[in-house]
mmCIF file of C-alpha atoms and ligand atoms in Angstrom:
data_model
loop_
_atom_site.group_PDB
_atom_site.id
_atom_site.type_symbol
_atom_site.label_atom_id
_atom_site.label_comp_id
_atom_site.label_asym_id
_atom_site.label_seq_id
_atom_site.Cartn_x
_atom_site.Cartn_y
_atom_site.Cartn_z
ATOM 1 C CA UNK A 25 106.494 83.175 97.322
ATOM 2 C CA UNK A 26 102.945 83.259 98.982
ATOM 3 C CA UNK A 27 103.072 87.273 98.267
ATOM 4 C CA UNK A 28 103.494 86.748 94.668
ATOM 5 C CA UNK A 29 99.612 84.663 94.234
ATOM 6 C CA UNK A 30 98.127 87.236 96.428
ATOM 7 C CA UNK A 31 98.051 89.290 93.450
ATOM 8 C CA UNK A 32 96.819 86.610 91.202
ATOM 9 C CA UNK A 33 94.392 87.941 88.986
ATOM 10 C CA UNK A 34 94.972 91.554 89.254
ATOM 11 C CA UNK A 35 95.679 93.278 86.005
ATOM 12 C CA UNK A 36 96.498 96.626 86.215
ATOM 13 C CA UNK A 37 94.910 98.917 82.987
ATOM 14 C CA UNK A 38 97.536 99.951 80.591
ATOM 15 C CA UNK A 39 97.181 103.345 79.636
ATOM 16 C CA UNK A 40 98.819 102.784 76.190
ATOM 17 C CA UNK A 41 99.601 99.949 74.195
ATOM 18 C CA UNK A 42 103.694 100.710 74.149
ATOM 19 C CA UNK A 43 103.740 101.061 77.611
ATOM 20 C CA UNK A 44 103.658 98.498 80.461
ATOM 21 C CA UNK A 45 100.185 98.885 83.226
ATOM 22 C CA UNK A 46 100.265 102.524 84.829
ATOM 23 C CA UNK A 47 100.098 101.931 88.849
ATOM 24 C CA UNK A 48 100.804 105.580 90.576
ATOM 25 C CA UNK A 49 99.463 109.270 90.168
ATOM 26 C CA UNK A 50 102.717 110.089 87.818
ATOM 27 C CA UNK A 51 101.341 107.588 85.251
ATOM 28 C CA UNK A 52 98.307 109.418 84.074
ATOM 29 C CA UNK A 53 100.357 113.051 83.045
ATOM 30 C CA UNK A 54 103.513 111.390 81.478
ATOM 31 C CA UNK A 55 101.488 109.150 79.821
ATOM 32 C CA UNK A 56 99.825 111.725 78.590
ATOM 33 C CA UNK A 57 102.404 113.320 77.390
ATOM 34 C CA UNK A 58 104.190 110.569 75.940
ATOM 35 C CA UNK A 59 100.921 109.457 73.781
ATOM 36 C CA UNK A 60 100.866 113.062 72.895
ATOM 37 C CA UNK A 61 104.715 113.341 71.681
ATOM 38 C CA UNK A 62 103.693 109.848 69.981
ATOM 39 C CA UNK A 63 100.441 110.530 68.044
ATOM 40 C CA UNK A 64 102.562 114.412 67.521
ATOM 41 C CA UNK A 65 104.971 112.783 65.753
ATOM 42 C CA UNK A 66 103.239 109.861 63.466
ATOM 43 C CA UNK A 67 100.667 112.742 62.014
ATOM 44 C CA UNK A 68 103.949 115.138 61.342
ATOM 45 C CA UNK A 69 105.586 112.234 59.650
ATOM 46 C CA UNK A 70 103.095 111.253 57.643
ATOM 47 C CA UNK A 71 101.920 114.391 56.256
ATOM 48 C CA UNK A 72 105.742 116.002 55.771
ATOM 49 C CA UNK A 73 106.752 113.006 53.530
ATOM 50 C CA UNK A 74 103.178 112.728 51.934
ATOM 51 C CA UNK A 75 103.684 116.568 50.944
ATOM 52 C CA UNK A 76 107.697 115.607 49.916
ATOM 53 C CA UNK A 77 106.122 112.105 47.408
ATOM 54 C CA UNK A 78 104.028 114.670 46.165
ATOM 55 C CA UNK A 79 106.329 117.498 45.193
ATOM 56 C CA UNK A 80 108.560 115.395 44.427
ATOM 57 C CA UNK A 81 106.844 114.028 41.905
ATOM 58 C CA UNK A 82 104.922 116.918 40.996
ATOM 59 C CA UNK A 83 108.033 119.150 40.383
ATOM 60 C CA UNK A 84 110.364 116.799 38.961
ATOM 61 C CA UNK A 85 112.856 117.598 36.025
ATOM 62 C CA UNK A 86 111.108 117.462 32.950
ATOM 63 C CA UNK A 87 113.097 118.845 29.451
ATOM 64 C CA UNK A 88 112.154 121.800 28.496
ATOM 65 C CA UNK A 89 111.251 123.354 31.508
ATOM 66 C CA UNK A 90 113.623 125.726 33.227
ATOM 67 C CA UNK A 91 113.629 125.782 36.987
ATOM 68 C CA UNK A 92 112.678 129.168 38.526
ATOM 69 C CA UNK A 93 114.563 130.069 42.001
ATOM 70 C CA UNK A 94 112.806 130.166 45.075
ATOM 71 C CA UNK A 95 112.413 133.518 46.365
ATOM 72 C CA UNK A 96 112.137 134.834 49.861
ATOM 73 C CA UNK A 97 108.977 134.390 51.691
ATOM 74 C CA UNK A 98 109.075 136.429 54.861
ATOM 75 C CA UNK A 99 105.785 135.177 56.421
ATOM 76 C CA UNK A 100 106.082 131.817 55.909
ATOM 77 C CA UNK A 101 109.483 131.364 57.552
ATOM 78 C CA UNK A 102 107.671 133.199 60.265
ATOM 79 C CA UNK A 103 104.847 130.988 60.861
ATOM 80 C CA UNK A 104 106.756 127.619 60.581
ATOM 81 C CA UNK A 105 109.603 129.030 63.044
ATOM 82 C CA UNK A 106 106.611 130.403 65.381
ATOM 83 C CA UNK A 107 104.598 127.391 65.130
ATOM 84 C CA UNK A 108 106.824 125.057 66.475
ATOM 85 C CA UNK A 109 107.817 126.663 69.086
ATOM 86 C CA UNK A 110 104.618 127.383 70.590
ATOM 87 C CA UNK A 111 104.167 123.514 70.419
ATOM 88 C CA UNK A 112 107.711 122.959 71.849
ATOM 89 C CA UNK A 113 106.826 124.950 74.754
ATOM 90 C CA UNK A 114 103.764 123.515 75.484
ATOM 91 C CA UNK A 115 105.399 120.050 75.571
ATOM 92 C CA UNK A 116 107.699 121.672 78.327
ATOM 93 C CA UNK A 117 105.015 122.956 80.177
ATOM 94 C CA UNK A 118 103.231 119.414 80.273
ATOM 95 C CA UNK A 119 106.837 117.765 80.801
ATOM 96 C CA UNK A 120 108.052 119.976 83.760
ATOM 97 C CA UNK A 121 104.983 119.898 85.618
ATOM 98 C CA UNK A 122 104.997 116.069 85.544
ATOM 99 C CA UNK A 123 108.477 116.439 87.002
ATOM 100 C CA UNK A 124 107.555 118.978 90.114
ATOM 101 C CA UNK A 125 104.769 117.077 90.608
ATOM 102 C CA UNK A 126 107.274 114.187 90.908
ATOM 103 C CA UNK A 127 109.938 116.512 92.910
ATOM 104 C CA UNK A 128 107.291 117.830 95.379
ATOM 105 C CA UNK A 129 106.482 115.426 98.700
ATOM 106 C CA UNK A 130 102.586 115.284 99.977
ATOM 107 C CA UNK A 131 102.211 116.419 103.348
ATOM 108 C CA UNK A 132 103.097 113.599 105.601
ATOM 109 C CA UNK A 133 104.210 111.244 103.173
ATOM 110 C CA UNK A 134 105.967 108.236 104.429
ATOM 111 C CA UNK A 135 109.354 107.976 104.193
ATOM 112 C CA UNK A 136 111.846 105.616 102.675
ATOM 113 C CA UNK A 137 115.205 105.133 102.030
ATOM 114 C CA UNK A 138 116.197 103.859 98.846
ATOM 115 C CA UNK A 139 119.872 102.411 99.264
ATOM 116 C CA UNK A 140 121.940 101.176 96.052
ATOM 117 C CA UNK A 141 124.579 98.985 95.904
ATOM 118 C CA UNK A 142 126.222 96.852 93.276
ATOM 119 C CA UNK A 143 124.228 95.067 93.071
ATOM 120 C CA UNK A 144 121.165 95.424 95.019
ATOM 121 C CA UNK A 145 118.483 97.946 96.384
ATOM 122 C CA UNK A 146 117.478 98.066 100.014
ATOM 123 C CA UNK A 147 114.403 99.819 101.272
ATOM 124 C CA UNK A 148 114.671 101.303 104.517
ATOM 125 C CA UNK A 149 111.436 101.860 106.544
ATOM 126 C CA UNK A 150 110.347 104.103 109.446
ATOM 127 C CA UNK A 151 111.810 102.410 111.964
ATOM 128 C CA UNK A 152 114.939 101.274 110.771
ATOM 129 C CA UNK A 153 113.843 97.713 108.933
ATOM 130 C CA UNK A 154 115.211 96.545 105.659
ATOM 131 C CA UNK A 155 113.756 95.066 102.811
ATOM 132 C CA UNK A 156 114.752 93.640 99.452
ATOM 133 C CA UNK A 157 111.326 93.564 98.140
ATOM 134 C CA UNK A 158 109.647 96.832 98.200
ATOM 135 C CA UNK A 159 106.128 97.091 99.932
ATOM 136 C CA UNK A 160 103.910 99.932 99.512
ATOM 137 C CA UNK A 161 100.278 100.373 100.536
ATOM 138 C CA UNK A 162 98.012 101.811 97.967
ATOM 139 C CA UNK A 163 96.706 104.781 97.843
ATOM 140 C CA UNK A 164 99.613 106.664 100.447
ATOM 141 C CA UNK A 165 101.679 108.856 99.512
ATOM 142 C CA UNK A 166 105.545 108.518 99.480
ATOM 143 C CA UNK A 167 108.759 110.086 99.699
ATOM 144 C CA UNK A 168 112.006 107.999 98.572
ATOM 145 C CA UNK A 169 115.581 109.029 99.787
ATOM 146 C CA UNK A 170 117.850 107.491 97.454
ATOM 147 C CA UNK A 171 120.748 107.195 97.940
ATOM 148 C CA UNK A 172 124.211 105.209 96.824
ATOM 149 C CA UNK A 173 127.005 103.358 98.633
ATOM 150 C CA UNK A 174 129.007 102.883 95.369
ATOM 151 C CA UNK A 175 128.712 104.046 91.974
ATOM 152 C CA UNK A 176 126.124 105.963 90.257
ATOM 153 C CA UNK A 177 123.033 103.631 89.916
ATOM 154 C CA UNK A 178 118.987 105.190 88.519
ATOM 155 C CA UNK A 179 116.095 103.987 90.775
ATOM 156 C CA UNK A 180 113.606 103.052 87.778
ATOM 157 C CA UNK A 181 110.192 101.596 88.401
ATOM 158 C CA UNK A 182 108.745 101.540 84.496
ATOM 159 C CA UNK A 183 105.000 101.096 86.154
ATOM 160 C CA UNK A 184 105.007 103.681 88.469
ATOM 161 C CA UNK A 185 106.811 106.203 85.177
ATOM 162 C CA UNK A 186 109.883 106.633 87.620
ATOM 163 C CA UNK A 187 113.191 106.884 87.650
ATOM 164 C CA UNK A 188 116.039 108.998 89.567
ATOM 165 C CA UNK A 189 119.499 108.747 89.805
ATOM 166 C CA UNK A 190 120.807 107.238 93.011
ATOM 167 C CA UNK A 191 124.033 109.414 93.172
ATOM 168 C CA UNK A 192 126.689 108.601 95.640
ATOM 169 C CA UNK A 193 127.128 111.008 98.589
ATOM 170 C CA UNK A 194 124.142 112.543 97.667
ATOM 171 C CA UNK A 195 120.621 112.164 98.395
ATOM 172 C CA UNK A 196 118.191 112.548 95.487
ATOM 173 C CA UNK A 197 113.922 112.283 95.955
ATOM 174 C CA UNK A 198 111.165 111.115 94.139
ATOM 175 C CA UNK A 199 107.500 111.531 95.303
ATOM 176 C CA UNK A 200 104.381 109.664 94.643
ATOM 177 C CA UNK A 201 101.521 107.574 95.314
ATOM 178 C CA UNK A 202 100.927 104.097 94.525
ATOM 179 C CA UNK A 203 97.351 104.081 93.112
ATOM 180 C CA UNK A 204 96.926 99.882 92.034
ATOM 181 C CA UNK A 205 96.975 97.020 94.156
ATOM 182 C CA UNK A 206 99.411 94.793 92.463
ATOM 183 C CA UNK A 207 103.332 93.954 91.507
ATOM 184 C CA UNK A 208 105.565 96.323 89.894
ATOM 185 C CA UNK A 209 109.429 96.162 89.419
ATOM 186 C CA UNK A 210 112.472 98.159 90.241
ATOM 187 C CA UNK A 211 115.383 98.199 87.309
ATOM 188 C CA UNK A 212 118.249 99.991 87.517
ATOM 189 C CA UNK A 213 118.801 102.344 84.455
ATOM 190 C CA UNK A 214 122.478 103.176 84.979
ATOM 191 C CA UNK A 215 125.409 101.100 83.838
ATOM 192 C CA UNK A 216 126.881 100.479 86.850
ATOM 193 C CA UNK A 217 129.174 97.122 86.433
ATOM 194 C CA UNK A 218 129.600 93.610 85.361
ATOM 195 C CA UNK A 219 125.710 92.894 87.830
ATOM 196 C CA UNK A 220 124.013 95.910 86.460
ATOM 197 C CA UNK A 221 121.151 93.987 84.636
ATOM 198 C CA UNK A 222 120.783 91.738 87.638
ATOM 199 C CA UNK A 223 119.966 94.721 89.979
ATOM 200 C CA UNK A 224 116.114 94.502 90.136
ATOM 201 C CA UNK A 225 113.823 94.226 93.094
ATOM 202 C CA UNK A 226 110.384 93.639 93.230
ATOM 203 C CA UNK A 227 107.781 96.122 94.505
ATOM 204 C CA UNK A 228 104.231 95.142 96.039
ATOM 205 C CA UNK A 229 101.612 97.296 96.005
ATOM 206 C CA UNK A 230 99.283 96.449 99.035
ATOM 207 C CA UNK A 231 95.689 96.499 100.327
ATOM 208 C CA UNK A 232 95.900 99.028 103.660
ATOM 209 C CA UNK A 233 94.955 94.840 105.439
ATOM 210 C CA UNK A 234 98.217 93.334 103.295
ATOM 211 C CA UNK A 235 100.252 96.072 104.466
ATOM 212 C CA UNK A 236 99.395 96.210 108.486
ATOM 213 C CA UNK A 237 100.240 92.006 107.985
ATOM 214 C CA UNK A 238 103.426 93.343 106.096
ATOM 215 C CA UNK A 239 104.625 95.916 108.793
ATOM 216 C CA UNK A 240 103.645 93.837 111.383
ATOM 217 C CA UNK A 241 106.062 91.130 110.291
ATOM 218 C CA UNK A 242 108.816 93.677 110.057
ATOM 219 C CA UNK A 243 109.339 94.823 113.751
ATOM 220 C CA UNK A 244 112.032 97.599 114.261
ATOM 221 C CA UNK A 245 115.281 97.473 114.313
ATOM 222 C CA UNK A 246 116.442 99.659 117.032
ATOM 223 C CA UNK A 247 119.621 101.277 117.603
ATOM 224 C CA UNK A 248 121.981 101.206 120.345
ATOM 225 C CA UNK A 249 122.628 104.467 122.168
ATOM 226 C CA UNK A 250 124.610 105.668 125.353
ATOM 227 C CA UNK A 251 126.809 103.728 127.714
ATOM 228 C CA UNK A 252 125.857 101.421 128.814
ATOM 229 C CA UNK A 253 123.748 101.179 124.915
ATOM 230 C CA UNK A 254 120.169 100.711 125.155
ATOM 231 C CA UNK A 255 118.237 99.897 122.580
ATOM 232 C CA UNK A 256 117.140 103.833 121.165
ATOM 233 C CA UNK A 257 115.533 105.427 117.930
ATOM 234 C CA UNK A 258 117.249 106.619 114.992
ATOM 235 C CA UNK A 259 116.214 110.101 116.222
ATOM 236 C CA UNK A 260 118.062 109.428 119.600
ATOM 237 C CA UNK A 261 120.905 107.631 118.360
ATOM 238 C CA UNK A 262 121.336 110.846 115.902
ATOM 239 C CA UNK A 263 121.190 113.013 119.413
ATOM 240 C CA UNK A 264 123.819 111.022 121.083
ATOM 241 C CA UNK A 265 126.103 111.779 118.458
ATOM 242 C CA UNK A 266 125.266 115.248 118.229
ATOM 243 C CA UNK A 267 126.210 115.719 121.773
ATOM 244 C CA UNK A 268 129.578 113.380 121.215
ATOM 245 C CA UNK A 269 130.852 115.443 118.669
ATOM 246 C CA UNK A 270 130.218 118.819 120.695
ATOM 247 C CA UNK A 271 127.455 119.738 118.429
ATOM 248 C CA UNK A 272 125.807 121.720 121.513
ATOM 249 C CA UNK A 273 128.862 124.013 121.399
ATOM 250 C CA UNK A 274 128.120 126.153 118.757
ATOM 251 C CA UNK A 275 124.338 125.477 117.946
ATOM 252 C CA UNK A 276 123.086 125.225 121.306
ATOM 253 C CA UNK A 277 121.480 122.717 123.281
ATOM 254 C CA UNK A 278 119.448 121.014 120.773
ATOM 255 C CA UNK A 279 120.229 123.189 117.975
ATOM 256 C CA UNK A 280 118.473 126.007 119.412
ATOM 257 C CA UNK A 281 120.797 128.475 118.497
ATOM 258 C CA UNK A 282 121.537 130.074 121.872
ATOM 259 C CA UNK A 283 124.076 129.678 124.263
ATOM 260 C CA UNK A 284 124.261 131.399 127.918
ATOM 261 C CA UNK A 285 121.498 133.964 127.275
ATOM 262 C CA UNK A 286 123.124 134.885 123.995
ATOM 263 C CA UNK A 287 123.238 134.247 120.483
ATOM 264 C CA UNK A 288 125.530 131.042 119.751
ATOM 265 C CA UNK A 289 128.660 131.117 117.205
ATOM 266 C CA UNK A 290 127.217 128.509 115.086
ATOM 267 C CA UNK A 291 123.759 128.993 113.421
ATOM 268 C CA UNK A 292 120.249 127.670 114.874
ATOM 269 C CA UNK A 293 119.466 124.450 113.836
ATOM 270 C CA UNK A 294 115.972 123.809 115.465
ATOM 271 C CA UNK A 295 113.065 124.584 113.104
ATOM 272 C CA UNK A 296 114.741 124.464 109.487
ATOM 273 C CA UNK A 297 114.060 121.945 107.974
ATOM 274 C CA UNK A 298 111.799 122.376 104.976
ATOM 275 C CA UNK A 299 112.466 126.076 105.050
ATOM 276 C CA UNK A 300 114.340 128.811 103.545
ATOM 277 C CA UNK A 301 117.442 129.694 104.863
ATOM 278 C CA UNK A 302 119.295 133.089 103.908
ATOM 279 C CA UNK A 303 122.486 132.999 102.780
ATOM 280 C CA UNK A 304 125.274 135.145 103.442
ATOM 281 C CA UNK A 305 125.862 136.087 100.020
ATOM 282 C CA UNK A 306 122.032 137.447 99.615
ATOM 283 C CA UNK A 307 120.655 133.841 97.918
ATOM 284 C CA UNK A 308 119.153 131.228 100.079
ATOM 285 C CA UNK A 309 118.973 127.370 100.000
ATOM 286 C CA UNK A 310 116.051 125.595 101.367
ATOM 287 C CA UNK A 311 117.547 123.081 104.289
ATOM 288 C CA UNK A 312 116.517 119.262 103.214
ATOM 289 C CA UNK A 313 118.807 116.154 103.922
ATOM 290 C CA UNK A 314 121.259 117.415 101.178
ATOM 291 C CA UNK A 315 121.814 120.753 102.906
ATOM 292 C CA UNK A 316 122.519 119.199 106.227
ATOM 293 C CA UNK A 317 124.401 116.370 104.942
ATOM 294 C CA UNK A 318 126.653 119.342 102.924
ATOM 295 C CA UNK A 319 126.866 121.174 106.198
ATOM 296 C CA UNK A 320 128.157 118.633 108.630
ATOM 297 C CA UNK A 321 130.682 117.256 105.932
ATOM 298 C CA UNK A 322 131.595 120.580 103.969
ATOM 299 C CA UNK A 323 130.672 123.620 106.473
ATOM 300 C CA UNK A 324 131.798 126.458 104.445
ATOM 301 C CA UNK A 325 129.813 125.355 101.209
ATOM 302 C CA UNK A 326 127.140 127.814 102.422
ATOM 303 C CA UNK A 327 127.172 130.045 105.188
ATOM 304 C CA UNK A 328 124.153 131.522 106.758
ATOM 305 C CA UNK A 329 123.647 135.006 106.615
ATOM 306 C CA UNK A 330 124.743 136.540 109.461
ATOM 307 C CA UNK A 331 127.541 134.678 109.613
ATOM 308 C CA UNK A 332 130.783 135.814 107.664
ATOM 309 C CA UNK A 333 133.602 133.165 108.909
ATOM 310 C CA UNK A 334 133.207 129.124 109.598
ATOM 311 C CA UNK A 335 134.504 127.979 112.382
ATOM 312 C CA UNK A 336 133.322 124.496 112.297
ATOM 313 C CA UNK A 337 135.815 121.665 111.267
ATOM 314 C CA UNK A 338 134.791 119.732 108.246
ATOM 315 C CA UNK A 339 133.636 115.947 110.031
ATOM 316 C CA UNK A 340 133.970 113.885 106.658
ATOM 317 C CA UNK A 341 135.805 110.802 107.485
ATOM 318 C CA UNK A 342 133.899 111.520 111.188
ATOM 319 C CA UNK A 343 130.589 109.611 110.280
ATOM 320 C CA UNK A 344 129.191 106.325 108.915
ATOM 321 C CA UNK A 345 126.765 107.135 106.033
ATOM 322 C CA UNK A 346 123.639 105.338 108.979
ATOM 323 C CA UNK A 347 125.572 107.716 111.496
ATOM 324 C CA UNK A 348 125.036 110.829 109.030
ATOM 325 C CA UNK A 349 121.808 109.876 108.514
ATOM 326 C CA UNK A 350 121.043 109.470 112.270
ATOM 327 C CA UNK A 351 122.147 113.112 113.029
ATOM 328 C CA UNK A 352 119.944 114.456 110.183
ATOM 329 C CA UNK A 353 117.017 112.684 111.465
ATOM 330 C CA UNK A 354 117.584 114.207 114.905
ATOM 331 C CA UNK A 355 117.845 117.866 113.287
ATOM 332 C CA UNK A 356 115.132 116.664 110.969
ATOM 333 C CA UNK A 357 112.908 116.306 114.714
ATOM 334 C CA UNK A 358 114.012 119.750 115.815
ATOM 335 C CA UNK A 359 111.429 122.066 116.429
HETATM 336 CU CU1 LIG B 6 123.080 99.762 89.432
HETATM 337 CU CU2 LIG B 6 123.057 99.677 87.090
#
């Protein structure tokens, strides 16, 4: 409770007046855009039924007069077809890039898992900690993986103009950078049960000071790896299972991709993260947590180029979701 009158007295600014106080870089563009769609639509509105009152009444039935047909009027259709349009794709253009901006991670921005559950979210740190409450410090920029245990749940935090499905086995993203000091809220904007409404954290936006007391209180929460287990990181708990399930075998010793001087059977896993990787059917998929998480669990959903049969057993059923999530740290730290 002592975290909740530290922010005593801060305001945030809102940016409209529908809208609650904006708190992260996505707020300024889809707020923008919103206020645009809004102020868009009230001037359309007005003026198209102004212009209907008025012809109505202008061009009402009156005895005597006959009514004359309409004829067709080639450039006008054209310019109210074309003139929309033009508008409509402008709204996409200000739309989508609000969205990559939102899809696209900053260089070394912190990462943290987003876990949903009926019905509760979990924040997983660097490190391994868990929170209920959501701390952030300002001004850094973030990277969520979200992720579900159960049902389909949406990650929605109204002040930082938010919100992505949490989908379950898959991860889904969501970049950004907190940008006021003060408290925001998580909601979850997917139907997911008899708790749904209930499922709401609370997110605090720190001072860099608030947040070094924060993280200091949090420790970490090692693993245990080896026999007998020591206390290990994620990374190297990921690495000990890597080896247990003969891993090494086909990729190499630490995914390098060789084996005895040669090439190995299974593709090189050191180094691809983040990139490109060619496909054998000519496309390519870029290799983040979703690719490796397909490829351990379904191993012929793509197949590298080079490569024209999978050998590799499927090892669904073979992992923990924290297990899966260890091993694609540890390829995650392959260089
Ligand atoms: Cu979770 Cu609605």
């Amino acid at each position: 409770m002592t975290r909740l009158t530290m922010f005593e007295g801060v305001q945030p600014e809102a940016s409209s007046w529908q809208l609650p106080p904006a708190m992260s870089d996505t707020a300024a563009p889809v707020d923008g855009a919103y206020n645009f769609i809004f102020w868009f639509s009230v001037v359309f509105t007005v003026a198209v039924t102004a212009a209907m009152v008025f012809f109505i009444a202008k061009y009402k039935r009156r005895p005597g007069v006959k009514s004359e047909p309409t004829g067709h009027f080639n450039r006008l259709e054209i310019f109210w077809t074309v003139t929309p349009c033009i508008f409509i794709v402008f709204l996409f253009h200000i739309g989508f890039s609000a969205y990559i901006h939102n899809a696209t991670a900053a260089e070394g921005a912190t990462e943290i898992r987003v876990h949903g559950k009926k019905w509760n979210w979990e924040f997983e740190y660097p490190g391994g900690s868990r929170t209920s409450e959501l701390h952030l410090e300002v001004n850094r920029p973030y990277k969520m993986i979200i992720s579900s245990q159960d049902v389909l749940h949406s990650f929605f935090i109204p002040e930082f103009r938010l919100k992505r499905d949490a989908v379950p086995g898959q991860y889904s993203f969501i970049a950004f950078k907190p940008t006021v000091v003060g408290e925001a809220h998580v909601f979850c904007a997917e139907y997911c049960g008899t708790s749904h409404s209930g499922m709401l954290a609370k997110v605090l936006v720190e001072t860099p000071e608030q947040y070094k007391e924060f993280t200091s209180t949090l420790g970490k929460k090692p693993k245990l790896c080896g026999t007998p287990p020591v206390e290990c990181t994620e990374e190297k708990w990921g690495e000990g299972l890597f080896a247990e399930k003969g891993c090494p075998t086909c990729h190499g010793v630490s995914g390098s991709g060789t084996l005895g001087g040669g090439k190995s059977p299974g593709p090189k896993l050191a180094g691809i993260f983040g990139h490109d990787q060619p496909l054998a059917d000519g496309s390519s998929a870029n290799v983040d947590e979703n690719y490796i998480r397909e490829s351990i669990l379904r191993p012929n959903a793509k197949i590298v180029a080079g490569y024209t049969t999978v050998q590799m057993p499927t090892f669904a059923g073979s992992f923990t979701d924290d297990q899966l999530e260890a091993v694609i740290s540890y390829v995650k730290s392959l260089k």
